[in-house]
Amino acid sequence: MLHGYERSKLVSEFYELLEYAQRVEERGATCVRRMFKKNQESLLDWTAFDNGVERYLAANGVYSNFTPALEFSQVNEKNDGGIIKLRGEKGAFAKRRIETGECLGQYIGDEMLLFEFEEYFPWYHGTEDQRKRWYYAMHVGYDRSNIDRTMKRYASRKPDPFIARQKAIPENIMITTVSDPIKPSIALVNDCRENMNQPDPTPTDLERLNAEFVFCDVDSAMFPFLIATKTIETNEQIFAYYGPSFILYDDNDSLHSARSDL
């Protein structure tokens, strides 16, 4: 158990495989994919992303729930960032001035394969509490080409179980991280969109956007980190964009009510 979270057996075995196949000289952190690509002018270059994550990892280690620059409290009329619906809910705020490029934390939670997540937390036939966990789930994908490269390294170092391991790995792997909104963490960072029924941010939404999720390769395993894309002043709320698929599923502000109820 890590910080009160757990990994499924299948995810643990996959991470063990990645760690074994990884060459020592290749270890480190490299940011490889952005969640948000629409506002190119506000995005940092890859070097800034890498440096921010490497500094965070040096201070806190991988799979850490530490968010030294943030505090979590209730949103009110003074700090709602112009989104009135957020008042009364939890949000993440800067404890101090945050410089552009600083890594604010890692998105962590229970880790499982996508099919395991859909079994544990069914949407259509699940309970209200099970459906709420969908709002705090982040998916990280490994495509077949990445898996094949890892398996070739594994085969060159320890060929005996290679065939069995290769057959056991699915065509593509999607690992789902399910955070718990009751625990103070990056999961409490609110989306920058005022209208959560719209998949894309408006120009006004982009003005309040001040952080971005990036997926980073850390010793071959992929993890999401949150990076400040602007200078953020003390007590200012942190806003990110969770992507076009992260929208309301009905007309009753179900996402907002889910965040306030938990």
PDB file of C-alpha atoms in Angstrom:
ATOM      1  CA  MET A   1       0.000   0.000   0.000  1.00  0.00           C
ATOM      2  CA  LEU A   2       1.359   3.421  -1.024  1.00  0.00           C
ATOM      3  CA  HIS A   3       0.085   6.535   0.767  1.00  0.00           C
ATOM      4  CA  GLY A   4      -3.136   4.676   1.535  1.00  0.00           C
ATOM      5  CA  TYR A   5      -3.579   3.579  -2.095  1.00  0.00           C
ATOM      6  CA  GLU A   6      -3.165   0.146  -3.648  1.00  0.00           C
ATOM      7  CA  ARG A   7      -2.082  -1.361  -6.960  1.00  0.00           C
ATOM      8  CA  SER A   8      -3.759  -4.338  -8.482  1.00  0.00           C
ATOM      9  CA  LYS A   9      -1.661  -7.474  -8.927  1.00  0.00           C
ATOM     10  CA  LEU A  10      -1.614  -7.068 -12.699  1.00  0.00           C
ATOM     11  CA  VAL A  11      -0.348  -3.469 -12.527  1.00  0.00           C
ATOM     12  CA  SER A  12       2.317  -4.439  -9.974  1.00  0.00           C
ATOM     13  CA  GLU A  13       3.569  -7.211 -12.249  1.00  0.00           C
ATOM     14  CA  PHE A  14       3.677  -4.864 -15.234  1.00  0.00           C
ATOM     15  CA  TYR A  15       5.698  -2.272 -13.288  1.00  0.00           C
ATOM     16  CA  GLU A  16       8.096  -4.995 -12.134  1.00  0.00           C
ATOM     17  CA  LEU A  17       8.617  -5.982 -15.755  1.00  0.00           C
ATOM     18  CA  LEU A  18       9.307  -2.382 -16.776  1.00  0.00           C
ATOM     19  CA  GLU A  19      11.780  -1.921 -13.922  1.00  0.00           C
ATOM     20  CA  TYR A  20      13.665  -5.098 -14.766  1.00  0.00           C
ATOM     21  CA  ALA A  21      13.857  -4.297 -18.479  1.00  0.00           C
ATOM     22  CA  GLN A  22      15.027  -0.728 -17.915  1.00  0.00           C
ATOM     23  CA  ARG A  23      18.710  -0.078 -18.460  1.00  0.00           C
ATOM     24  CA  VAL A  24      20.389   1.735 -15.570  1.00  0.00           C
ATOM     25  CA  GLU A  25      21.878   4.416 -17.821  1.00  0.00           C
ATOM     26  CA  GLU A  26      18.421   5.245 -19.198  1.00  0.00           C
ATOM     27  CA  ARG A  27      16.758   5.863 -15.860  1.00  0.00           C
ATOM     28  CA  GLY A  28      15.340   9.285 -15.123  1.00  0.00           C
ATOM     29  CA  ALA A  29      12.262  11.382 -15.849  1.00  0.00           C
ATOM     30  CA  THR A  30      11.214  12.470 -19.333  1.00  0.00           C
ATOM     31  CA  CYS A  31       7.894  14.167 -20.093  1.00  0.00           C
ATOM     32  CA  VAL A  32       6.475  12.612 -23.236  1.00  0.00           C
ATOM     33  CA  ARG A  33       2.864  13.677 -23.631  1.00  0.00           C
ATOM     34  CA  ARG A  34       0.633  16.612 -22.781  1.00  0.00           C
ATOM     35  CA  MET A  35      -2.979  16.284 -21.805  1.00  0.00           C
ATOM     36  CA  PHE A  36      -3.798  19.755 -23.147  1.00  0.00           C
ATOM     37  CA  LYS A  37      -2.688  20.942 -26.609  1.00  0.00           C
ATOM     38  CA  LYS A  38      -4.996  23.765 -27.634  1.00  0.00           C
ATOM     39  CA  ASN A  39      -3.357  26.826 -26.093  1.00  0.00           C
ATOM     40  CA  GLN A  40       0.134  26.373 -27.491  1.00  0.00           C
ATOM     41  CA  GLU A  41       1.326  29.844 -26.520  1.00  0.00           C
ATOM     42  CA  SER A  42       0.866  29.173 -22.804  1.00  0.00           C
ATOM     43  CA  LEU A  43       2.680  25.832 -22.843  1.00  0.00           C
ATOM     44  CA  LEU A  44       6.240  25.401 -21.653  1.00  0.00           C
ATOM     45  CA  ASP A  45       8.850  23.642 -23.716  1.00  0.00           C
ATOM     46  CA  TRP A  46       9.799  20.054 -22.944  1.00  0.00           C
ATOM     47  CA  THR A  47      12.967  21.028 -21.110  1.00  0.00           C
ATOM     48  CA  ALA A  48      10.954  23.109 -18.637  1.00  0.00           C
ATOM     49  CA  PHE A  49       8.550  20.217 -18.071  1.00  0.00           C
ATOM     50  CA  ASP A  50      11.417  17.762 -17.527  1.00  0.00           C
ATOM     51  CA  ASN A  51      13.278  20.080 -15.156  1.00  0.00           C
ATOM     52  CA  GLY A  52      10.167  20.736 -13.079  1.00  0.00           C
ATOM     53  CA  VAL A  53       9.398  17.037 -12.662  1.00  0.00           C
ATOM     54  CA  GLU A  54      13.024  16.108 -11.950  1.00  0.00           C
ATOM     55  CA  ARG A  55      13.253  18.724  -9.185  1.00  0.00           C
ATOM     56  CA  TYR A  56       9.999  17.457  -7.672  1.00  0.00           C
ATOM     57  CA  LEU A  57      11.179  13.827  -7.792  1.00  0.00           C
ATOM     58  CA  ALA A  58      14.541  14.727  -6.234  1.00  0.00           C
ATOM     59  CA  ALA A  59      12.764  16.340  -3.288  1.00  0.00           C
ATOM     60  CA  ASN A  60       9.793  14.004  -2.850  1.00  0.00           C
ATOM     61  CA  GLY A  61      10.432  10.744  -4.711  1.00  0.00           C
ATOM     62  CA  VAL A  62       8.181   8.961  -7.188  1.00  0.00           C
ATOM     63  CA  TYR A  63       4.595   8.128  -6.282  1.00  0.00           C
ATOM     64  CA  SER A  64       4.401  10.873  -3.711  1.00  0.00           C
ATOM     65  CA  ASN A  65       1.323  12.562  -2.307  1.00  0.00           C
ATOM     66  CA  PHE A  66       3.351  15.598  -1.222  1.00  0.00           C
ATOM     67  CA  THR A  67       2.169  18.968  -2.545  1.00  0.00           C
ATOM     68  CA  PRO A  68       4.464  21.426  -0.723  1.00  0.00           C
ATOM     69  CA  ALA A  69       3.311  24.488  -2.674  1.00  0.00           C
ATOM     70  CA  LEU A  70      -0.424  23.831  -2.295  1.00  0.00           C
ATOM     71  CA  GLU A  71      -3.118  23.897   0.338  1.00  0.00           C
ATOM     72  CA  PHE A  72      -6.660  22.604   0.018  1.00  0.00           C
ATOM     73  CA  SER A  73      -9.692  24.461   1.282  1.00  0.00           C
ATOM     74  CA  GLN A  74     -13.218  25.520   0.422  1.00  0.00           C
ATOM     75  CA  VAL A  75     -13.846  27.755  -2.566  1.00  0.00           C
ATOM     76  CA  ASN A  76     -15.584  31.060  -1.797  1.00  0.00           C
ATOM     77  CA  GLU A  77     -16.526  34.259  -3.600  1.00  0.00           C
ATOM     78  CA  LYS A  78     -13.006  35.658  -3.153  1.00  0.00           C
ATOM     79  CA  ASN A  79     -11.140  32.781  -4.740  1.00  0.00           C
ATOM     80  CA  ASP A  80     -13.587  31.091  -7.161  1.00  0.00           C
ATOM     81  CA  GLY A  81     -11.699  32.394 -10.204  1.00  0.00           C
ATOM     82  CA  GLY A  82     -14.969  33.556 -11.737  1.00  0.00           C
ATOM     83  CA  ILE A  83     -16.690  30.146 -11.544  1.00  0.00           C
ATOM     84  CA  ILE A  84     -19.583  30.707  -9.146  1.00  0.00           C
ATOM     85  CA  LYS A  85     -20.626  27.028  -9.203  1.00  0.00           C
ATOM     86  CA  LEU A  86     -17.403  26.100  -7.435  1.00  0.00           C
ATOM     87  CA  ARG A  87     -18.319  27.986  -4.270  1.00  0.00           C
ATOM     88  CA  GLY A  88     -18.667  25.631  -1.346  1.00  0.00           C
ATOM     89  CA  GLU A  89     -16.552  22.912  -2.970  1.00  0.00           C
ATOM     90  CA  LYS A  90     -12.936  21.975  -2.369  1.00  0.00           C
ATOM     91  CA  GLY A  91     -10.134  23.508  -4.374  1.00  0.00           C
ATOM     92  CA  ALA A  92      -6.337  23.724  -4.479  1.00  0.00           C
ATOM     93  CA  PHE A  93      -4.621  27.044  -3.706  1.00  0.00           C
ATOM     94  CA  ALA A  94      -1.069  28.348  -3.743  1.00  0.00           C
ATOM     95  CA  LYS A  95       0.499  28.520  -0.271  1.00  0.00           C
ATOM     96  CA  ARG A  96       3.190  30.782  -1.695  1.00  0.00           C
ATOM     97  CA  ARG A  97       4.188  32.331  -4.982  1.00  0.00           C
ATOM     98  CA  ILE A  98       4.654  29.563  -7.548  1.00  0.00           C
ATOM     99  CA  GLU A  99       6.987  30.132 -10.460  1.00  0.00           C
ATOM    100  CA  THR A 100       6.312  29.020 -14.016  1.00  0.00           C
ATOM    101  CA  GLY A 101       7.568  25.484 -14.597  1.00  0.00           C
ATOM    102  CA  GLU A 102       7.307  24.288 -11.001  1.00  0.00           C
ATOM    103  CA  CYS A 103       5.894  20.792 -10.562  1.00  0.00           C
ATOM    104  CA  LEU A 104       2.957  20.982  -8.165  1.00  0.00           C
ATOM    105  CA  GLY A 105       2.571  17.266  -7.565  1.00  0.00           C
ATOM    106  CA  GLN A 106       1.864  13.832  -8.951  1.00  0.00           C
ATOM    107  CA  TYR A 107      -1.636  12.487  -9.602  1.00  0.00           C
ATOM    108  CA  ILE A 108      -1.799   9.325  -7.505  1.00  0.00           C
ATOM    109  CA  GLY A 109      -4.472   6.888  -6.403  1.00  0.00           C
ATOM    110  CA  ASP A 110      -5.430   3.229  -6.622  1.00  0.00           C
ATOM    111  CA  GLU A 111      -3.870   1.813  -9.783  1.00  0.00           C
ATOM    112  CA  MET A 112      -5.548  -0.876 -11.871  1.00  0.00           C
ATOM    113  CA  LEU A 113      -6.000  -1.856 -15.487  1.00  0.00           C
ATOM    114  CA  LEU A 114      -8.898  -0.218 -17.290  1.00  0.00           C
ATOM    115  CA  PHE A 115     -11.023  -3.375 -17.389  1.00  0.00           C
ATOM    116  CA  GLU A 116     -10.499  -3.794 -13.628  1.00  0.00           C
ATOM    117  CA  PHE A 117     -11.628  -0.217 -13.038  1.00  0.00           C
ATOM    118  CA  GLU A 118     -14.773  -0.732 -15.099  1.00  0.00           C
ATOM    119  CA  GLU A 119     -15.557  -3.877 -13.103  1.00  0.00           C
ATOM    120  CA  TYR A 120     -14.956  -2.283  -9.699  1.00  0.00           C
ATOM    121  CA  PHE A 121     -16.742   0.966 -10.510  1.00  0.00           C
ATOM    122  CA  PRO A 122     -19.462   0.231 -13.107  1.00  0.00           C
ATOM    123  CA  TRP A 123     -21.077   3.333 -14.562  1.00  0.00           C
ATOM    124  CA  TYR A 124     -24.405   2.109 -15.918  1.00  0.00           C
ATOM    125  CA  HIS A 125     -25.249  -0.425 -13.213  1.00  0.00           C
ATOM    126  CA  GLY A 126     -23.157   0.958 -10.377  1.00  0.00           C
ATOM    127  CA  THR A 127     -24.114   2.838  -7.253  1.00  0.00           C
ATOM    128  CA  GLU A 128     -23.914   6.603  -7.008  1.00  0.00           C
ATOM    129  CA  ASP A 129     -20.659   6.333  -5.037  1.00  0.00           C
ATOM    130  CA  GLN A 130     -19.152   4.049  -7.710  1.00  0.00           C
ATOM    131  CA  ARG A 131     -20.053   6.484 -10.496  1.00  0.00           C
ATOM    132  CA  LYS A 132     -18.525   9.362  -8.564  1.00  0.00           C
ATOM    133  CA  ARG A 133     -15.130   7.695  -8.734  1.00  0.00           C
ATOM    134  CA  TRP A 134     -15.169   8.145 -12.531  1.00  0.00           C
ATOM    135  CA  TYR A 135     -14.703  11.875 -11.964  1.00  0.00           C
ATOM    136  CA  TYR A 136     -11.413  11.199 -10.172  1.00  0.00           C
ATOM    137  CA  ALA A 137      -9.970   8.603 -12.542  1.00  0.00           C
ATOM    138  CA  MET A 138      -7.061   9.360 -14.850  1.00  0.00           C
ATOM    139  CA  HIS A 139      -6.032   6.946 -17.614  1.00  0.00           C
ATOM    140  CA  VAL A 140      -2.465   6.382 -18.791  1.00  0.00           C
ATOM    141  CA  GLY A 141      -1.971   4.320 -21.937  1.00  0.00           C
ATOM    142  CA  TYR A 142       0.925   2.153 -23.115  1.00  0.00           C
ATOM    143  CA  ASP A 143       0.754   1.276 -26.803  1.00  0.00           C
ATOM    144  CA  ARG A 144       2.029  -1.953 -28.298  1.00  0.00           C
ATOM    145  CA  SER A 145       5.227  -0.427 -29.716  1.00  0.00           C
ATOM    146  CA  ASN A 146       6.350   0.675 -26.242  1.00  0.00           C
ATOM    147  CA  ILE A 147       5.480  -2.700 -24.780  1.00  0.00           C
ATOM    148  CA  ASP A 148       7.376  -4.549 -27.530  1.00  0.00           C
ATOM    149  CA  ARG A 149      10.518  -2.480 -26.953  1.00  0.00           C
ATOM    150  CA  THR A 150      10.358  -3.259 -23.253  1.00  0.00           C
ATOM    151  CA  MET A 151       9.793  -6.951 -23.894  1.00  0.00           C
ATOM    152  CA  LYS A 152      12.809  -7.108 -26.244  1.00  0.00           C
ATOM    153  CA  ARG A 153      14.990  -5.657 -23.516  1.00  0.00           C
ATOM    154  CA  TYR A 154      13.575  -8.167 -21.076  1.00  0.00           C
ATOM    155  CA  ALA A 155      14.226 -11.038 -23.483  1.00  0.00           C
ATOM    156  CA  SER A 156      17.845 -10.014 -23.992  1.00  0.00           C
ATOM    157  CA  ARG A 157      18.465 -10.015 -20.247  1.00  0.00           C
ATOM    158  CA  LYS A 158      16.379 -12.958 -19.116  1.00  0.00           C
ATOM    159  CA  PRO A 159      15.085 -15.008 -22.065  1.00  0.00           C
ATOM    160  CA  ASP A 160      13.585 -18.027 -20.284  1.00  0.00           C
ATOM    161  CA  PRO A 161      10.214 -16.534 -19.181  1.00  0.00           C
ATOM    162  CA  PHE A 162      10.060 -14.094 -22.088  1.00  0.00           C
ATOM    163  CA  ILE A 163       7.577 -16.064 -24.219  1.00  0.00           C
ATOM    164  CA  ALA A 164       5.174 -16.599 -21.332  1.00  0.00           C
ATOM    165  CA  ARG A 165       5.374 -12.964 -20.302  1.00  0.00           C
ATOM    166  CA  GLN A 166       4.836 -11.711 -23.843  1.00  0.00           C
ATOM    167  CA  LYS A 167       1.698 -13.800 -24.301  1.00  0.00           C
ATOM    168  CA  ALA A 168       0.316 -12.559 -20.995  1.00  0.00           C
ATOM    169  CA  ILE A 169       0.571  -8.881 -21.978  1.00  0.00           C
ATOM    170  CA  PRO A 170      -2.471  -7.515 -23.830  1.00  0.00           C
ATOM    171  CA  GLU A 171      -2.225  -5.639 -27.131  1.00  0.00           C
ATOM    172  CA  ASN A 172      -2.452  -2.287 -25.380  1.00  0.00           C
ATOM    173  CA  ILE A 173      -2.328  -1.478 -21.694  1.00  0.00           C
ATOM    174  CA  MET A 174      -4.404   1.250 -20.078  1.00  0.00           C
ATOM    175  CA  ILE A 175      -3.666   1.877 -16.420  1.00  0.00           C
ATOM    176  CA  THR A 176      -6.295   3.811 -14.490  1.00  0.00           C
ATOM    177  CA  THR A 177      -5.360   5.849 -11.430  1.00  0.00           C
ATOM    178  CA  VAL A 178      -8.385   6.375  -9.190  1.00  0.00           C
ATOM    179  CA  SER A 179      -7.835   9.099  -6.629  1.00  0.00           C
ATOM    180  CA  ASP A 180      -9.858   9.685  -3.472  1.00  0.00           C
ATOM    181  CA  PRO A 181     -11.230  13.256  -3.251  1.00  0.00           C
ATOM    182  CA  ILE A 182     -11.522  12.974   0.529  1.00  0.00           C
ATOM    183  CA  LYS A 183      -7.725  13.008   0.772  1.00  0.00           C
ATOM    184  CA  PRO A 184      -5.923  16.313   0.102  1.00  0.00           C
ATOM    185  CA  SER A 185      -4.229  15.770  -3.236  1.00  0.00           C
ATOM    186  CA  ILE A 186      -3.808  16.975  -6.809  1.00  0.00           C
ATOM    187  CA  ALA A 187      -7.198  15.395  -7.554  1.00  0.00           C
ATOM    188  CA  LEU A 188      -8.840  18.412  -5.878  1.00  0.00           C
ATOM    189  CA  VAL A 189      -7.518  20.792  -8.549  1.00  0.00           C
ATOM    190  CA  ASN A 190     -10.570  22.120 -10.387  1.00  0.00           C
ATOM    191  CA  ASP A 191     -11.130  22.244 -14.134  1.00  0.00           C
ATOM    192  CA  CYS A 192     -10.740  25.666 -15.731  1.00  0.00           C
ATOM    193  CA  ARG A 193     -14.021  25.446 -17.659  1.00  0.00           C
ATOM    194  CA  GLU A 194     -17.010  27.364 -16.355  1.00  0.00           C
ATOM    195  CA  ASN A 195     -19.397  25.267 -18.469  1.00  0.00           C
ATOM    196  CA  MET A 196     -18.505  21.619 -17.943  1.00  0.00           C
ATOM    197  CA  ASN A 197     -20.937  20.534 -20.676  1.00  0.00           C
ATOM    198  CA  GLN A 198     -18.563  22.013 -23.271  1.00  0.00           C
ATOM    199  CA  PRO A 199     -15.561  19.838 -24.171  1.00  0.00           C
ATOM    200  CA  ASP A 200     -13.205  22.718 -24.991  1.00  0.00           C
ATOM    201  CA  PRO A 201     -12.198  25.739 -22.875  1.00  0.00           C
ATOM    202  CA  THR A 202     -13.383  29.185 -23.928  1.00  0.00           C
ATOM    203  CA  PRO A 203     -10.982  32.168 -24.147  1.00  0.00           C
ATOM    204  CA  THR A 204     -12.154  33.201 -20.669  1.00  0.00           C
ATOM    205  CA  ASP A 205     -11.473  29.699 -19.363  1.00  0.00           C
ATOM    206  CA  LEU A 206      -7.964  29.822 -20.816  1.00  0.00           C
ATOM    207  CA  GLU A 207      -7.259  33.025 -18.914  1.00  0.00           C
ATOM    208  CA  ARG A 208      -7.740  31.222 -15.578  1.00  0.00           C
ATOM    209  CA  LEU A 209      -5.847  28.111 -16.714  1.00  0.00           C
ATOM    210  CA  ASN A 210      -2.526  28.152 -14.848  1.00  0.00           C
ATOM    211  CA  ALA A 211      -1.399  24.523 -14.686  1.00  0.00           C
ATOM    212  CA  GLU A 212      -1.182  21.553 -17.009  1.00  0.00           C
ATOM    213  CA  PHE A 213      -1.022  17.795 -16.637  1.00  0.00           C
ATOM    214  CA  VAL A 214       1.840  16.073 -18.414  1.00  0.00           C
ATOM    215  CA  PHE A 215       2.569  12.360 -18.638  1.00  0.00           C
ATOM    216  CA  CYS A 216       6.164  11.557 -17.773  1.00  0.00           C
ATOM    217  CA  ASP A 217       8.244   8.452 -18.285  1.00  0.00           C
ATOM    218  CA  VAL A 218       9.881   7.716 -14.929  1.00  0.00           C
ATOM    219  CA  ASP A 219      12.175   4.697 -15.267  1.00  0.00           C
ATOM    220  CA  SER A 220       9.892   3.372 -18.062  1.00  0.00           C
ATOM    221  CA  ALA A 221       6.652   3.704 -16.070  1.00  0.00           C
ATOM    222  CA  MET A 222       4.272   6.514 -17.066  1.00  0.00           C
ATOM    223  CA  PHE A 223       2.904   8.864 -14.404  1.00  0.00           C
ATOM    224  CA  PRO A 224       0.867  12.125 -14.578  1.00  0.00           C
ATOM    225  CA  PHE A 225       2.295  15.288 -13.014  1.00  0.00           C
ATOM    226  CA  LEU A 226       0.866  18.797 -12.708  1.00  0.00           C
ATOM    227  CA  ILE A 227       3.080  21.703 -13.847  1.00  0.00           C
ATOM    228  CA  ALA A 228       2.504  25.433 -13.341  1.00  0.00           C
ATOM    229  CA  THR A 229       2.304  27.110 -16.763  1.00  0.00           C
ATOM    230  CA  LYS A 230       2.078  30.628 -15.341  1.00  0.00           C
ATOM    231  CA  THR A 231       3.315  32.455 -12.278  1.00  0.00           C
ATOM    232  CA  ILE A 232       0.718  31.787  -9.570  1.00  0.00           C
ATOM    233  CA  GLU A 233       0.404  34.192  -6.674  1.00  0.00           C
ATOM    234  CA  THR A 234      -0.181  33.265  -3.036  1.00  0.00           C
ATOM    235  CA  ASN A 235      -3.804  32.199  -2.308  1.00  0.00           C
ATOM    236  CA  GLU A 236      -4.614  31.994  -6.026  1.00  0.00           C
ATOM    237  CA  GLN A 237      -6.624  28.927  -7.046  1.00  0.00           C
ATOM    238  CA  ILE A 238      -5.022  26.301  -9.275  1.00  0.00           C
ATOM    239  CA  PHE A 239      -6.915  25.465 -12.479  1.00  0.00           C
ATOM    240  CA  ALA A 240      -6.131  22.701 -14.973  1.00  0.00           C
ATOM    241  CA  TYR A 241      -7.873  21.213 -17.984  1.00  0.00           C
ATOM    242  CA  TYR A 242      -8.848  17.549 -17.720  1.00  0.00           C
ATOM    243  CA  GLY A 243      -9.572  17.035 -21.397  1.00  0.00           C
ATOM    244  CA  PRO A 244     -12.651  16.984 -23.674  1.00  0.00           C
ATOM    245  CA  SER A 245     -13.962  13.663 -22.337  1.00  0.00           C
ATOM    246  CA  PHE A 246     -14.187  15.068 -18.813  1.00  0.00           C
ATOM    247  CA  ILE A 247     -17.676  16.616 -19.052  1.00  0.00           C
ATOM    248  CA  LEU A 248     -21.004  16.466 -17.266  1.00  0.00           C
ATOM    249  CA  TYR A 249     -23.180  13.488 -18.114  1.00  0.00           C
ATOM    250  CA  ASP A 250     -26.525  15.175 -17.446  1.00  0.00           C
ATOM    251  CA  ASP A 251     -28.096  18.587 -16.930  1.00  0.00           C
ATOM    252  CA  ASN A 252     -27.992  18.501 -13.140  1.00  0.00           C
ATOM    253  CA  ASP A 253     -24.392  19.593 -12.572  1.00  0.00           C
ATOM    254  CA  SER A 254     -23.595  16.053 -11.500  1.00  0.00           C
ATOM    255  CA  LEU A 255     -19.846  16.650 -11.558  1.00  0.00           C
ATOM    256  CA  HIS A 256     -20.027  19.646  -9.248  1.00  0.00           C
ATOM    257  CA  SER A 257     -22.433  17.925  -6.861  1.00  0.00           C
ATOM    258  CA  ALA A 258     -20.165  14.886  -6.798  1.00  0.00           C
ATOM    259  CA  ARG A 259     -17.221  17.011  -5.742  1.00  0.00           C
ATOM    260  CA  SER A 260     -19.136  18.730  -2.965  1.00  0.00           C
ATOM    261  CA  ASP A 261     -20.782  15.560  -1.628  1.00  0.00           C
ATOM    262  CA  LEU A 262     -17.636  13.500  -1.183  1.00  0.00           C
TER     263      LEU A 262
END
